[in-house]
Amino acid sequence: MPAVDLTSPEPPRDCPLCPRLVEYRRENQRKEPTWYNGPAPSFGDWDGRLMVAGLAPGRTGANRTGRPFTGDHAGWLLYDTLKKTGFATGTYEARPDDSLQLVDCMITNAVRCAPPLNKPETSEEKTCRPFFVNTLAAMPNLKVIVTLGDVSRRSLLRALNLKGSTGAPGHGSEFDAGPYRVINSYHCSRLNTNTGRLTPAMFEDIFKRVRELID
């Protein structure tokens, strides 16, 4: 296995650390050789005060395009909401070479490679955790972290060496974790939006609250 720099905020494109995810990545490469098919790098402003933390890339989203939340349903609501609340400019066109840019904001995932059935194993979260920790450390102005879903919330807490039970679960939960204010949101997935569990107004309220905290 080639050496991997565990002090970097980003894994290498051919990261070998999680055998199941490597095999899934190779399977996707065989089926879709024009896709990105690699660990999705963080996207945004390293000097930003806001981080949006998901759990893992989607197969047809970031795994296909190489940019978080780009190319699948969740990206439309996320980036539209970030634009409305001043954390993004440009036009989101579901491709990494569009004009979208993030402002004062970084988007990342706790696990950087797409997992089968969108469910990384606990061991894979642990193996990928150094990159999450390093991403946090590389953002000197970070104040607020929005976690997309309770699994992402727990993964963030473990990256901060806190118990996964820290802070209440559920949409709109808000608490301090280390030096950061954390706000948990329902994930902006098709399932949550189609069922009405998460509405655009509910999601926008999360980022309006971020504005109140950092401005």
mmCIF file with all atom_site columns, C-alpha atoms in Angstrom:
data_model
loop_
_atom_site.group_PDB
_atom_site.id
_atom_site.type_symbol
_atom_site.label_atom_id
_atom_site.label_alt_id
_atom_site.label_comp_id
_atom_site.label_asym_id
_atom_site.label_entity_id
_atom_site.label_seq_id
_atom_site.pdbx_PDB_ins_code
_atom_site.Cartn_x
_atom_site.Cartn_y
_atom_site.Cartn_z
_atom_site.occupancy
_atom_site.B_iso_or_equiv
_atom_site.pdbx_formal_charge
_atom_site.auth_seq_id
_atom_site.auth_comp_id
_atom_site.auth_asym_id
_atom_site.auth_atom_id
_atom_site.pdbx_PDB_model_num
ATOM 1   C CA . MET A 1 1   ? 0.000   0.000  0.000   1.00 0.00 ? 1   MET A CA 1
ATOM 2   C CA . PRO A 1 2   ? 1.474   3.392  -0.954  1.00 0.00 ? 2   PRO A CA 1
ATOM 3   C CA . ALA A 1 3   ? 2.103   5.888  1.835   1.00 0.00 ? 3   ALA A CA 1
ATOM 4   C CA . VAL A 1 4   ? -0.633  8.408  2.502   1.00 0.00 ? 4   VAL A CA 1
ATOM 5   C CA . ASP A 1 5   ? -0.003  11.818 4.054   1.00 0.00 ? 5   ASP A CA 1
ATOM 6   C CA . LEU A 1 6   ? -2.335  11.831 7.047   1.00 0.00 ? 6   LEU A CA 1
ATOM 7   C CA . THR A 1 7   ? -1.409  15.436 7.851   1.00 0.00 ? 7   THR A CA 1
ATOM 8   C CA . SER A 1 8   ? -3.126  16.726 4.701   1.00 0.00 ? 8   SER A CA 1
ATOM 9   C CA . PRO A 1 9   ? -6.731  17.981 4.640   1.00 0.00 ? 9   PRO A CA 1
ATOM 10  C CA . GLU A 1 10  ? -7.298  16.032 1.409   1.00 0.00 ? 10  GLU A CA 1
ATOM 11  C CA . PRO A 1 11  ? -6.674  12.355 0.639   1.00 0.00 ? 11  PRO A CA 1
ATOM 12  C CA . PRO A 1 12  ? -4.809  11.485 -2.555  1.00 0.00 ? 12  PRO A CA 1
ATOM 13  C CA . ARG A 1 13  ? -6.856  10.845 -5.668  1.00 0.00 ? 13  ARG A CA 1
ATOM 14  C CA . ASP A 1 14  ? -6.008  7.117  -5.508  1.00 0.00 ? 14  ASP A CA 1
ATOM 15  C CA . CYS A 1 15  ? -6.330  6.811  -1.725  1.00 0.00 ? 15  CYS A CA 1
ATOM 16  C CA . PRO A 1 16  ? -5.922  3.124  -0.790  1.00 0.00 ? 16  PRO A CA 1
ATOM 17  C CA . LEU A 1 17  ? -6.964  3.228  2.865   1.00 0.00 ? 17  LEU A CA 1
ATOM 18  C CA . CYS A 1 18  ? -10.472 1.703  2.793   1.00 0.00 ? 18  CYS A CA 1
ATOM 19  C CA . PRO A 1 19  ? -10.537 -1.570 0.818   1.00 0.00 ? 19  PRO A CA 1
ATOM 20  C CA . ARG A 1 20  ? -14.327 -1.682 0.372   1.00 0.00 ? 20  ARG A CA 1
ATOM 21  C CA . LEU A 1 21  ? -14.470 1.899  -0.881  1.00 0.00 ? 21  LEU A CA 1
ATOM 22  C CA . VAL A 1 22  ? -11.464 1.327  -3.156  1.00 0.00 ? 22  VAL A CA 1
ATOM 23  C CA . GLU A 1 23  ? -13.209 -1.657 -4.747  1.00 0.00 ? 23  GLU A CA 1
ATOM 24  C CA . TYR A 1 24  ? -16.422 0.343  -5.160  1.00 0.00 ? 24  TYR A CA 1
ATOM 25  C CA . ARG A 1 25  ? -14.429 3.156  -6.729  1.00 0.00 ? 25  ARG A CA 1
ATOM 26  C CA . ARG A 1 26  ? -12.819 0.713  -9.168  1.00 0.00 ? 26  ARG A CA 1
ATOM 27  C CA . GLU A 1 27  ? -16.205 -0.791 -9.958  1.00 0.00 ? 27  GLU A CA 1
ATOM 28  C CA . ASN A 1 28  ? -17.496 2.661  -10.844 1.00 0.00 ? 28  ASN A CA 1
ATOM 29  C CA . GLN A 1 29  ? -14.379 3.332  -12.913 1.00 0.00 ? 29  GLN A CA 1
ATOM 30  C CA . ARG A 1 30  ? -15.054 0.191  -14.943 1.00 0.00 ? 30  ARG A CA 1
ATOM 31  C CA . LYS A 1 31  ? -18.700 1.118  -15.477 1.00 0.00 ? 31  LYS A CA 1
ATOM 32  C CA . GLU A 1 32  ? -18.250 4.875  -15.915 1.00 0.00 ? 32  GLU A CA 1
ATOM 33  C CA . PRO A 1 33  ? -14.645 5.643  -16.928 1.00 0.00 ? 33  PRO A CA 1
ATOM 34  C CA . THR A 1 34  ? -15.417 9.312  -17.670 1.00 0.00 ? 34  THR A CA 1
ATOM 35  C CA . TRP A 1 35  ? -16.539 10.007 -14.095 1.00 0.00 ? 35  TRP A CA 1
ATOM 36  C CA . TYR A 1 36  ? -14.297 11.499 -11.419 1.00 0.00 ? 36  TYR A CA 1
ATOM 37  C CA . ASN A 1 37  ? -14.356 8.295  -9.347  1.00 0.00 ? 37  ASN A CA 1
ATOM 38  C CA . GLY A 1 38  ? -12.131 9.446  -6.491  1.00 0.00 ? 38  GLY A CA 1
ATOM 39  C CA . PRO A 1 39  ? -12.183 11.035 -3.044  1.00 0.00 ? 39  PRO A CA 1
ATOM 40  C CA . ALA A 1 40  ? -14.205 14.228 -3.403  1.00 0.00 ? 40  ALA A CA 1
ATOM 41  C CA . PRO A 1 41  ? -12.107 17.197 -2.267  1.00 0.00 ? 41  PRO A CA 1
ATOM 42  C CA . SER A 1 42  ? -13.501 19.958 -0.082  1.00 0.00 ? 42  SER A CA 1
ATOM 43  C CA . PHE A 1 43  ? -14.926 22.935 -1.961  1.00 0.00 ? 43  PHE A CA 1
ATOM 44  C CA . GLY A 1 44  ? -14.984 26.555 -0.956  1.00 0.00 ? 44  GLY A CA 1
ATOM 45  C CA . ASP A 1 45  ? -13.188 29.230 1.042   1.00 0.00 ? 45  ASP A CA 1
ATOM 46  C CA . TRP A 1 46  ? -10.451 28.035 3.388   1.00 0.00 ? 46  TRP A CA 1
ATOM 47  C CA . ASP A 1 47  ? -10.696 31.365 5.212   1.00 0.00 ? 47  ASP A CA 1
ATOM 48  C CA . GLY A 1 48  ? -14.446 30.944 5.631   1.00 0.00 ? 48  GLY A CA 1
ATOM 49  C CA . ARG A 1 49  ? -16.343 31.162 8.899   1.00 0.00 ? 49  ARG A CA 1
ATOM 50  C CA . LEU A 1 50  ? -18.890 28.514 7.907   1.00 0.00 ? 50  LEU A CA 1
ATOM 51  C CA . MET A 1 51  ? -18.432 24.822 7.187   1.00 0.00 ? 51  MET A CA 1
ATOM 52  C CA . VAL A 1 52  ? -21.172 22.595 5.791   1.00 0.00 ? 52  VAL A CA 1
ATOM 53  C CA . ALA A 1 53  ? -20.365 18.979 6.633   1.00 0.00 ? 53  ALA A CA 1
ATOM 54  C CA . GLY A 1 54  ? -22.009 16.045 4.898   1.00 0.00 ? 54  GLY A CA 1
ATOM 55  C CA . LEU A 1 55  ? -21.374 12.379 5.505   1.00 0.00 ? 55  LEU A CA 1
ATOM 56  C CA . ALA A 1 56  ? -20.087 11.048 2.166   1.00 0.00 ? 56  ALA A CA 1
ATOM 57  C CA . PRO A 1 57  ? -20.271 11.757 -1.572  1.00 0.00 ? 57  PRO A CA 1
ATOM 58  C CA . GLY A 1 58  ? -23.105 10.350 -3.638  1.00 0.00 ? 58  GLY A CA 1
ATOM 59  C CA . ARG A 1 59  ? -22.281 7.917  -6.431  1.00 0.00 ? 59  ARG A CA 1
ATOM 60  C CA . THR A 1 60  ? -23.883 10.040 -9.166  1.00 0.00 ? 60  THR A CA 1
ATOM 61  C CA . GLY A 1 61  ? -23.104 13.330 -7.443  1.00 0.00 ? 61  GLY A CA 1
ATOM 62  C CA . ALA A 1 62  ? -19.609 14.182 -6.221  1.00 0.00 ? 62  ALA A CA 1
ATOM 63  C CA . ASN A 1 63  ? -18.261 10.785 -7.244  1.00 0.00 ? 63  ASN A CA 1
ATOM 64  C CA . ARG A 1 64  ? -19.284 11.608 -10.798 1.00 0.00 ? 64  ARG A CA 1
ATOM 65  C CA . THR A 1 65  ? -18.360 15.289 -10.910 1.00 0.00 ? 65  THR A CA 1
ATOM 66  C CA . GLY A 1 66  ? -15.568 15.657 -8.350  1.00 0.00 ? 66  GLY A CA 1
ATOM 67  C CA . ARG A 1 67  ? -17.254 18.472 -6.410  1.00 0.00 ? 67  ARG A CA 1
ATOM 68  C CA . PRO A 1 68  ? -19.341 18.030 -3.253  1.00 0.00 ? 68  PRO A CA 1
ATOM 69  C CA . PHE A 1 69  ? -23.111 18.079 -3.755  1.00 0.00 ? 69  PHE A CA 1
ATOM 70  C CA . THR A 1 70  ? -22.736 18.602 -7.473  1.00 0.00 ? 70  THR A CA 1
ATOM 71  C CA . GLY A 1 71  ? -24.731 16.567 -9.934  1.00 0.00 ? 71  GLY A CA 1
ATOM 72  C CA . ASP A 1 72  ? -27.366 15.054 -7.680  1.00 0.00 ? 72  ASP A CA 1
ATOM 73  C CA . HIS A 1 73  ? -30.643 16.310 -6.229  1.00 0.00 ? 73  HIS A CA 1
ATOM 74  C CA . ALA A 1 74  ? -29.236 17.569 -2.936  1.00 0.00 ? 74  ALA A CA 1
ATOM 75  C CA . GLY A 1 75  ? -27.027 20.154 -4.618  1.00 0.00 ? 75  GLY A CA 1
ATOM 76  C CA . TRP A 1 76  ? -29.879 22.147 -6.081  1.00 0.00 ? 76  TRP A CA 1
ATOM 77  C CA . LEU A 1 77  ? -31.374 22.984 -2.689  1.00 0.00 ? 77  LEU A CA 1
ATOM 78  C CA . LEU A 1 78  ? -28.030 23.388 -0.937  1.00 0.00 ? 78  LEU A CA 1
ATOM 79  C CA . TYR A 1 79  ? -26.489 25.795 -3.400  1.00 0.00 ? 79  TYR A CA 1
ATOM 80  C CA . ASP A 1 80  ? -29.718 27.720 -3.957  1.00 0.00 ? 80  ASP A CA 1
ATOM 81  C CA . THR A 1 81  ? -29.963 28.225 -0.203  1.00 0.00 ? 81  THR A CA 1
ATOM 82  C CA . LEU A 1 82  ? -26.323 29.275 0.092   1.00 0.00 ? 82  LEU A CA 1
ATOM 83  C CA . LYS A 1 83  ? -26.871 31.858 -2.650  1.00 0.00 ? 83  LYS A CA 1
ATOM 84  C CA . LYS A 1 84  ? -29.993 33.214 -0.932  1.00 0.00 ? 84  LYS A CA 1
ATOM 85  C CA . THR A 1 85  ? -28.126 33.663 2.334   1.00 0.00 ? 85  THR A CA 1
ATOM 86  C CA . GLY A 1 86  ? -25.001 35.189 0.818   1.00 0.00 ? 86  GLY A CA 1
ATOM 87  C CA . PHE A 1 87  ? -22.664 32.219 1.068   1.00 0.00 ? 87  PHE A CA 1
ATOM 88  C CA . ALA A 1 88  ? -22.413 31.622 -2.678  1.00 0.00 ? 88  ALA A CA 1
ATOM 89  C CA . THR A 1 89  ? -22.339 33.577 -5.934  1.00 0.00 ? 89  THR A CA 1
ATOM 90  C CA . GLY A 1 90  ? -22.601 32.655 -9.582  1.00 0.00 ? 90  GLY A CA 1
ATOM 91  C CA . THR A 1 91  ? -24.829 30.056 -11.185 1.00 0.00 ? 91  THR A CA 1
ATOM 92  C CA . TYR A 1 92  ? -25.093 26.447 -10.112 1.00 0.00 ? 92  TYR A CA 1
ATOM 93  C CA . GLU A 1 93  ? -25.383 24.239 -13.194 1.00 0.00 ? 93  GLU A CA 1
ATOM 94  C CA . ALA A 1 94  ? -24.653 20.864 -11.568 1.00 0.00 ? 94  ALA A CA 1
ATOM 95  C CA . ARG A 1 95  ? -21.159 20.648 -13.047 1.00 0.00 ? 95  ARG A CA 1
ATOM 96  C CA . PRO A 1 96  ? -17.796 21.587 -11.535 1.00 0.00 ? 96  PRO A CA 1
ATOM 97  C CA . ASP A 1 97  ? -16.899 24.104 -14.255 1.00 0.00 ? 97  ASP A CA 1
ATOM 98  C CA . ASP A 1 98  ? -19.958 26.301 -13.734 1.00 0.00 ? 98  ASP A CA 1
ATOM 99  C CA . SER A 1 99  ? -19.618 29.812 -12.302 1.00 0.00 ? 99  SER A CA 1
ATOM 100 C CA . LEU A 1 100 ? -20.599 28.892 -8.753  1.00 0.00 ? 100 LEU A CA 1
ATOM 101 C CA . GLN A 1 101 ? -18.259 30.118 -6.027  1.00 0.00 ? 101 GLN A CA 1
ATOM 102 C CA . LEU A 1 102 ? -18.616 29.873 -2.270  1.00 0.00 ? 102 LEU A CA 1
ATOM 103 C CA . VAL A 1 103 ? -18.209 32.940 -0.075  1.00 0.00 ? 103 VAL A CA 1
ATOM 104 C CA . ASP A 1 104 ? -17.064 32.612 3.554   1.00 0.00 ? 104 ASP A CA 1
ATOM 105 C CA . CYS A 1 105 ? -18.024 28.947 3.371   1.00 0.00 ? 105 CYS A CA 1
ATOM 106 C CA . MET A 1 106 ? -16.474 25.502 2.920   1.00 0.00 ? 106 MET A CA 1
ATOM 107 C CA . ILE A 1 107 ? -18.267 22.255 2.048   1.00 0.00 ? 107 ILE A CA 1
ATOM 108 C CA . THR A 1 108 ? -16.731 18.916 2.944   1.00 0.00 ? 108 THR A CA 1
ATOM 109 C CA . ASN A 1 109 ? -17.630 15.345 3.817   1.00 0.00 ? 109 ASN A CA 1
ATOM 110 C CA . ALA A 1 110 ? -16.627 13.212 6.771   1.00 0.00 ? 110 ALA A CA 1
ATOM 111 C CA . VAL A 1 111 ? -15.887 10.345 4.381   1.00 0.00 ? 111 VAL A CA 1
ATOM 112 C CA . ARG A 1 112 ? -14.430 11.420 1.062   1.00 0.00 ? 112 ARG A CA 1
ATOM 113 C CA . CYS A 1 113 ? -15.180 8.370  -1.137  1.00 0.00 ? 113 CYS A CA 1
ATOM 114 C CA . ALA A 1 114 ? -18.648 7.323  -2.234  1.00 0.00 ? 114 ALA A CA 1
ATOM 115 C CA . PRO A 1 115 ? -19.810 4.247  -0.295  1.00 0.00 ? 115 PRO A CA 1
ATOM 116 C CA . PRO A 1 116 ? -22.132 1.507  -1.545  1.00 0.00 ? 116 PRO A CA 1
ATOM 117 C CA . LEU A 1 117 ? -25.782 2.347  -0.790  1.00 0.00 ? 117 LEU A CA 1
ATOM 118 C CA . ASN A 1 118 ? -24.621 5.751  0.534   1.00 0.00 ? 118 ASN A CA 1
ATOM 119 C CA . LYS A 1 119 ? -23.652 4.138  3.854   1.00 0.00 ? 119 LYS A CA 1
ATOM 120 C CA . PRO A 1 120 ? -20.022 4.237  4.969   1.00 0.00 ? 120 PRO A CA 1
ATOM 121 C CA . GLU A 1 121 ? -19.025 1.767  7.651   1.00 0.00 ? 121 GLU A CA 1
ATOM 122 C CA . THR A 1 122 ? -17.893 2.957  11.064  1.00 0.00 ? 122 THR A CA 1
ATOM 123 C CA . SER A 1 123 ? -14.376 1.753  10.324  1.00 0.00 ? 123 SER A CA 1
ATOM 124 C CA . GLU A 1 124 ? -14.315 3.851  7.135   1.00 0.00 ? 124 GLU A CA 1
ATOM 125 C CA . GLU A 1 125 ? -15.401 6.952  9.023   1.00 0.00 ? 125 GLU A CA 1
ATOM 126 C CA . LYS A 1 126 ? -12.553 6.337  11.471  1.00 0.00 ? 126 LYS A CA 1
ATOM 127 C CA . THR A 1 127 ? -9.984  5.730  8.729   1.00 0.00 ? 127 THR A CA 1
ATOM 128 C CA . CYS A 1 128 ? -10.951 8.898  6.865   1.00 0.00 ? 128 CYS A CA 1
ATOM 129 C CA . ARG A 1 129 ? -11.211 10.991 10.023  1.00 0.00 ? 129 ARG A CA 1
ATOM 130 C CA . PRO A 1 130 ? -7.678  12.480 9.884   1.00 0.00 ? 130 PRO A CA 1
ATOM 131 C CA . PHE A 1 131 ? -8.613  14.335 6.699   1.00 0.00 ? 131 PHE A CA 1
ATOM 132 C CA . PHE A 1 132 ? -11.727 15.733 8.383   1.00 0.00 ? 132 PHE A CA 1
ATOM 133 C CA . VAL A 1 133 ? -9.661  16.788 11.409  1.00 0.00 ? 133 VAL A CA 1
ATOM 134 C CA . ASN A 1 134 ? -7.067  18.407 9.159   1.00 0.00 ? 134 ASN A CA 1
ATOM 135 C CA . THR A 1 135 ? -9.733  20.281 7.206   1.00 0.00 ? 135 THR A CA 1
ATOM 136 C CA . LEU A 1 136 ? -11.051 21.772 10.431  1.00 0.00 ? 136 LEU A CA 1
ATOM 137 C CA . ALA A 1 137 ? -7.523  22.726 11.477  1.00 0.00 ? 137 ALA A CA 1
ATOM 138 C CA . ALA A 1 138 ? -6.851  24.353 8.093   1.00 0.00 ? 138 ALA A CA 1
ATOM 139 C CA . MET A 1 139 ? -9.711  26.843 8.545   1.00 0.00 ? 139 MET A CA 1
ATOM 140 C CA . PRO A 1 140 ? -8.397  29.524 10.930  1.00 0.00 ? 140 PRO A CA 1
ATOM 141 C CA . ASN A 1 141 ? -11.574 31.619 10.924  1.00 0.00 ? 141 ASN A CA 1
ATOM 142 C CA . LEU A 1 142 ? -14.110 28.815 11.260  1.00 0.00 ? 142 LEU A CA 1
ATOM 143 C CA . LYS A 1 143 ? -16.918 29.622 13.705  1.00 0.00 ? 143 LYS A CA 1
ATOM 144 C CA . VAL A 1 144 ? -20.053 27.688 12.712  1.00 0.00 ? 144 VAL A CA 1
ATOM 145 C CA . ILE A 1 145 ? -20.501 24.177 11.342  1.00 0.00 ? 145 ILE A CA 1
ATOM 146 C CA . VAL A 1 146 ? -23.765 22.997 9.795   1.00 0.00 ? 146 VAL A CA 1
ATOM 147 C CA . THR A 1 147 ? -24.021 19.216 9.856   1.00 0.00 ? 147 THR A CA 1
ATOM 148 C CA . LEU A 1 148 ? -26.335 17.568 7.372   1.00 0.00 ? 148 LEU A CA 1
ATOM 149 C CA . GLY A 1 149 ? -27.964 14.758 9.302   1.00 0.00 ? 149 GLY A CA 1
ATOM 150 C CA . ASP A 1 150 ? -27.359 13.138 12.653  1.00 0.00 ? 150 ASP A CA 1
ATOM 151 C CA . VAL A 1 151 ? -24.738 10.694 11.360  1.00 0.00 ? 151 VAL A CA 1
ATOM 152 C CA . SER A 1 152 ? -22.715 13.636 10.073  1.00 0.00 ? 152 SER A CA 1
ATOM 153 C CA . ARG A 1 153 ? -23.198 15.366 13.429  1.00 0.00 ? 153 ARG A CA 1
ATOM 154 C CA . ARG A 1 154 ? -21.820 12.360 15.299  1.00 0.00 ? 154 ARG A CA 1
ATOM 155 C CA . SER A 1 155 ? -18.909 12.042 12.888  1.00 0.00 ? 155 SER A CA 1
ATOM 156 C CA . LEU A 1 156 ? -17.988 15.688 13.439  1.00 0.00 ? 156 LEU A CA 1
ATOM 157 C CA . LEU A 1 157 ? -18.092 15.237 17.189  1.00 0.00 ? 157 LEU A CA 1
ATOM 158 C CA . ARG A 1 158 ? -15.761 12.259 16.998  1.00 0.00 ? 158 ARG A CA 1
ATOM 159 C CA . ALA A 1 159 ? -13.392 14.335 14.868  1.00 0.00 ? 159 ALA A CA 1
ATOM 160 C CA . LEU A 1 160 ? -13.393 16.855 17.716  1.00 0.00 ? 160 LEU A CA 1
ATOM 161 C CA . ASN A 1 161 ? -12.720 14.085 20.274  1.00 0.00 ? 161 ASN A CA 1
ATOM 162 C CA . LEU A 1 162 ? -16.166 14.548 21.786  1.00 0.00 ? 162 LEU A CA 1
ATOM 163 C CA . LYS A 1 163 ? -18.811 11.964 22.550  1.00 0.00 ? 163 LYS A CA 1
ATOM 164 C CA . GLY A 1 164 ? -21.230 11.254 19.727  1.00 0.00 ? 164 GLY A CA 1
ATOM 165 C CA . SER A 1 165 ? -24.057 12.021 22.151  1.00 0.00 ? 165 SER A CA 1
ATOM 166 C CA . THR A 1 166 ? -22.919 15.637 22.544  1.00 0.00 ? 166 THR A CA 1
ATOM 167 C CA . GLY A 1 167 ? -25.690 17.966 21.458  1.00 0.00 ? 167 GLY A CA 1
ATOM 168 C CA . ALA A 1 168 ? -29.260 16.991 20.721  1.00 0.00 ? 168 ALA A CA 1
ATOM 169 C CA . PRO A 1 169 ? -30.157 15.269 17.449  1.00 0.00 ? 169 PRO A CA 1
ATOM 170 C CA . GLY A 1 170 ? -32.724 16.556 15.000  1.00 0.00 ? 170 GLY A CA 1
ATOM 171 C CA . HIS A 1 171 ? -33.285 19.516 12.717  1.00 0.00 ? 171 HIS A CA 1
ATOM 172 C CA . GLY A 1 172 ? -32.329 22.865 14.211  1.00 0.00 ? 172 GLY A CA 1
ATOM 173 C CA . SER A 1 173 ? -30.369 21.435 17.128  1.00 0.00 ? 173 SER A CA 1
ATOM 174 C CA . GLU A 1 174 ? -27.713 23.958 18.119  1.00 0.00 ? 174 GLU A CA 1
ATOM 175 C CA . PHE A 1 175 ? -24.847 23.551 20.561  1.00 0.00 ? 175 PHE A CA 1
ATOM 176 C CA . ASP A 1 176 ? -21.182 24.309 21.225  1.00 0.00 ? 176 ASP A CA 1
ATOM 177 C CA . ALA A 1 177 ? -18.578 21.708 20.294  1.00 0.00 ? 177 ALA A CA 1
ATOM 178 C CA . GLY A 1 178 ? -15.021 22.681 21.075  1.00 0.00 ? 178 GLY A CA 1
ATOM 179 C CA . PRO A 1 179 ? -14.439 26.162 19.636  1.00 0.00 ? 179 PRO A CA 1
ATOM 180 C CA . TYR A 1 180 ? -17.342 25.887 17.192  1.00 0.00 ? 180 TYR A CA 1
ATOM 181 C CA . ARG A 1 181 ? -21.074 26.455 17.176  1.00 0.00 ? 181 ARG A CA 1
ATOM 182 C CA . VAL A 1 182 ? -22.779 23.474 15.549  1.00 0.00 ? 182 VAL A CA 1
ATOM 183 C CA . ILE A 1 183 ? -26.209 23.543 13.938  1.00 0.00 ? 183 ILE A CA 1
ATOM 184 C CA . ASN A 1 184 ? -27.687 20.261 12.791  1.00 0.00 ? 184 ASN A CA 1
ATOM 185 C CA . SER A 1 185 ? -30.041 20.090 9.820   1.00 0.00 ? 185 SER A CA 1
ATOM 186 C CA . TYR A 1 186 ? -31.966 17.361 8.133   1.00 0.00 ? 186 TYR A CA 1
ATOM 187 C CA . HIS A 1 187 ? -30.071 16.294 5.036   1.00 0.00 ? 187 HIS A CA 1
ATOM 188 C CA . CYS A 1 188 ? -31.145 18.038 1.824   1.00 0.00 ? 188 CYS A CA 1
ATOM 189 C CA . SER A 1 189 ? -31.751 14.695 0.117   1.00 0.00 ? 189 SER A CA 1
ATOM 190 C CA . ARG A 1 190 ? -34.484 13.944 -2.377  1.00 0.00 ? 190 ARG A CA 1
ATOM 191 C CA . LEU A 1 191 ? -36.150 11.679 0.181   1.00 0.00 ? 191 LEU A CA 1
ATOM 192 C CA . ASN A 1 192 ? -36.371 14.411 2.801   1.00 0.00 ? 192 ASN A CA 1
ATOM 193 C CA . THR A 1 193 ? -37.511 17.136 0.415   1.00 0.00 ? 193 THR A CA 1
ATOM 194 C CA . ASN A 1 194 ? -40.020 14.996 -1.498  1.00 0.00 ? 194 ASN A CA 1
ATOM 195 C CA . THR A 1 195 ? -41.667 13.827 1.716   1.00 0.00 ? 195 THR A CA 1
ATOM 196 C CA . GLY A 1 196 ? -41.781 17.330 3.165   1.00 0.00 ? 196 GLY A CA 1
ATOM 197 C CA . ARG A 1 197 ? -39.580 16.377 6.105   1.00 0.00 ? 197 ARG A CA 1
ATOM 198 C CA . LEU A 1 198 ? -37.310 19.216 4.997   1.00 0.00 ? 198 LEU A CA 1
ATOM 199 C CA . THR A 1 199 ? -38.781 22.224 3.209   1.00 0.00 ? 199 THR A CA 1
ATOM 200 C CA . PRO A 1 200 ? -36.784 24.968 1.497   1.00 0.00 ? 200 PRO A CA 1
ATOM 201 C CA . ALA A 1 201 ? -37.930 27.404 4.196   1.00 0.00 ? 201 ALA A CA 1
ATOM 202 C CA . MET A 1 202 ? -36.733 25.091 6.975   1.00 0.00 ? 202 MET A CA 1
ATOM 203 C CA . PHE A 1 203 ? -33.359 24.731 5.298   1.00 0.00 ? 203 PHE A CA 1
ATOM 204 C CA . GLU A 1 204 ? -33.026 28.443 4.672   1.00 0.00 ? 204 GLU A CA 1
ATOM 205 C CA . ASP A 1 205 ? -33.750 29.142 8.341   1.00 0.00 ? 205 ASP A CA 1
ATOM 206 C CA . ILE A 1 206 ? -30.645 27.143 9.268   1.00 0.00 ? 206 ILE A CA 1
ATOM 207 C CA . PHE A 1 207 ? -28.405 29.427 7.235   1.00 0.00 ? 207 PHE A CA 1
ATOM 208 C CA . LYS A 1 208 ? -30.206 32.566 8.362   1.00 0.00 ? 208 LYS A CA 1
ATOM 209 C CA . ARG A 1 209 ? -29.291 31.480 11.868  1.00 0.00 ? 209 ARG A CA 1
ATOM 210 C CA . VAL A 1 210 ? -25.666 31.085 10.758  1.00 0.00 ? 210 VAL A CA 1
ATOM 211 C CA . ARG A 1 211 ? -25.797 34.688 9.573   1.00 0.00 ? 211 ARG A CA 1
ATOM 212 C CA . GLU A 1 212 ? -27.003 35.808 12.986  1.00 0.00 ? 212 GLU A CA 1
ATOM 213 C CA . LEU A 1 213 ? -24.106 33.997 14.624  1.00 0.00 ? 213 LEU A CA 1
ATOM 214 C CA . ILE A 1 214 ? -21.250 35.205 12.440  1.00 0.00 ? 214 ILE A CA 1
ATOM 215 C CA . ASP A 1 215 ? -22.307 38.725 11.409  1.00 0.00 ? 215 ASP A CA 1
#
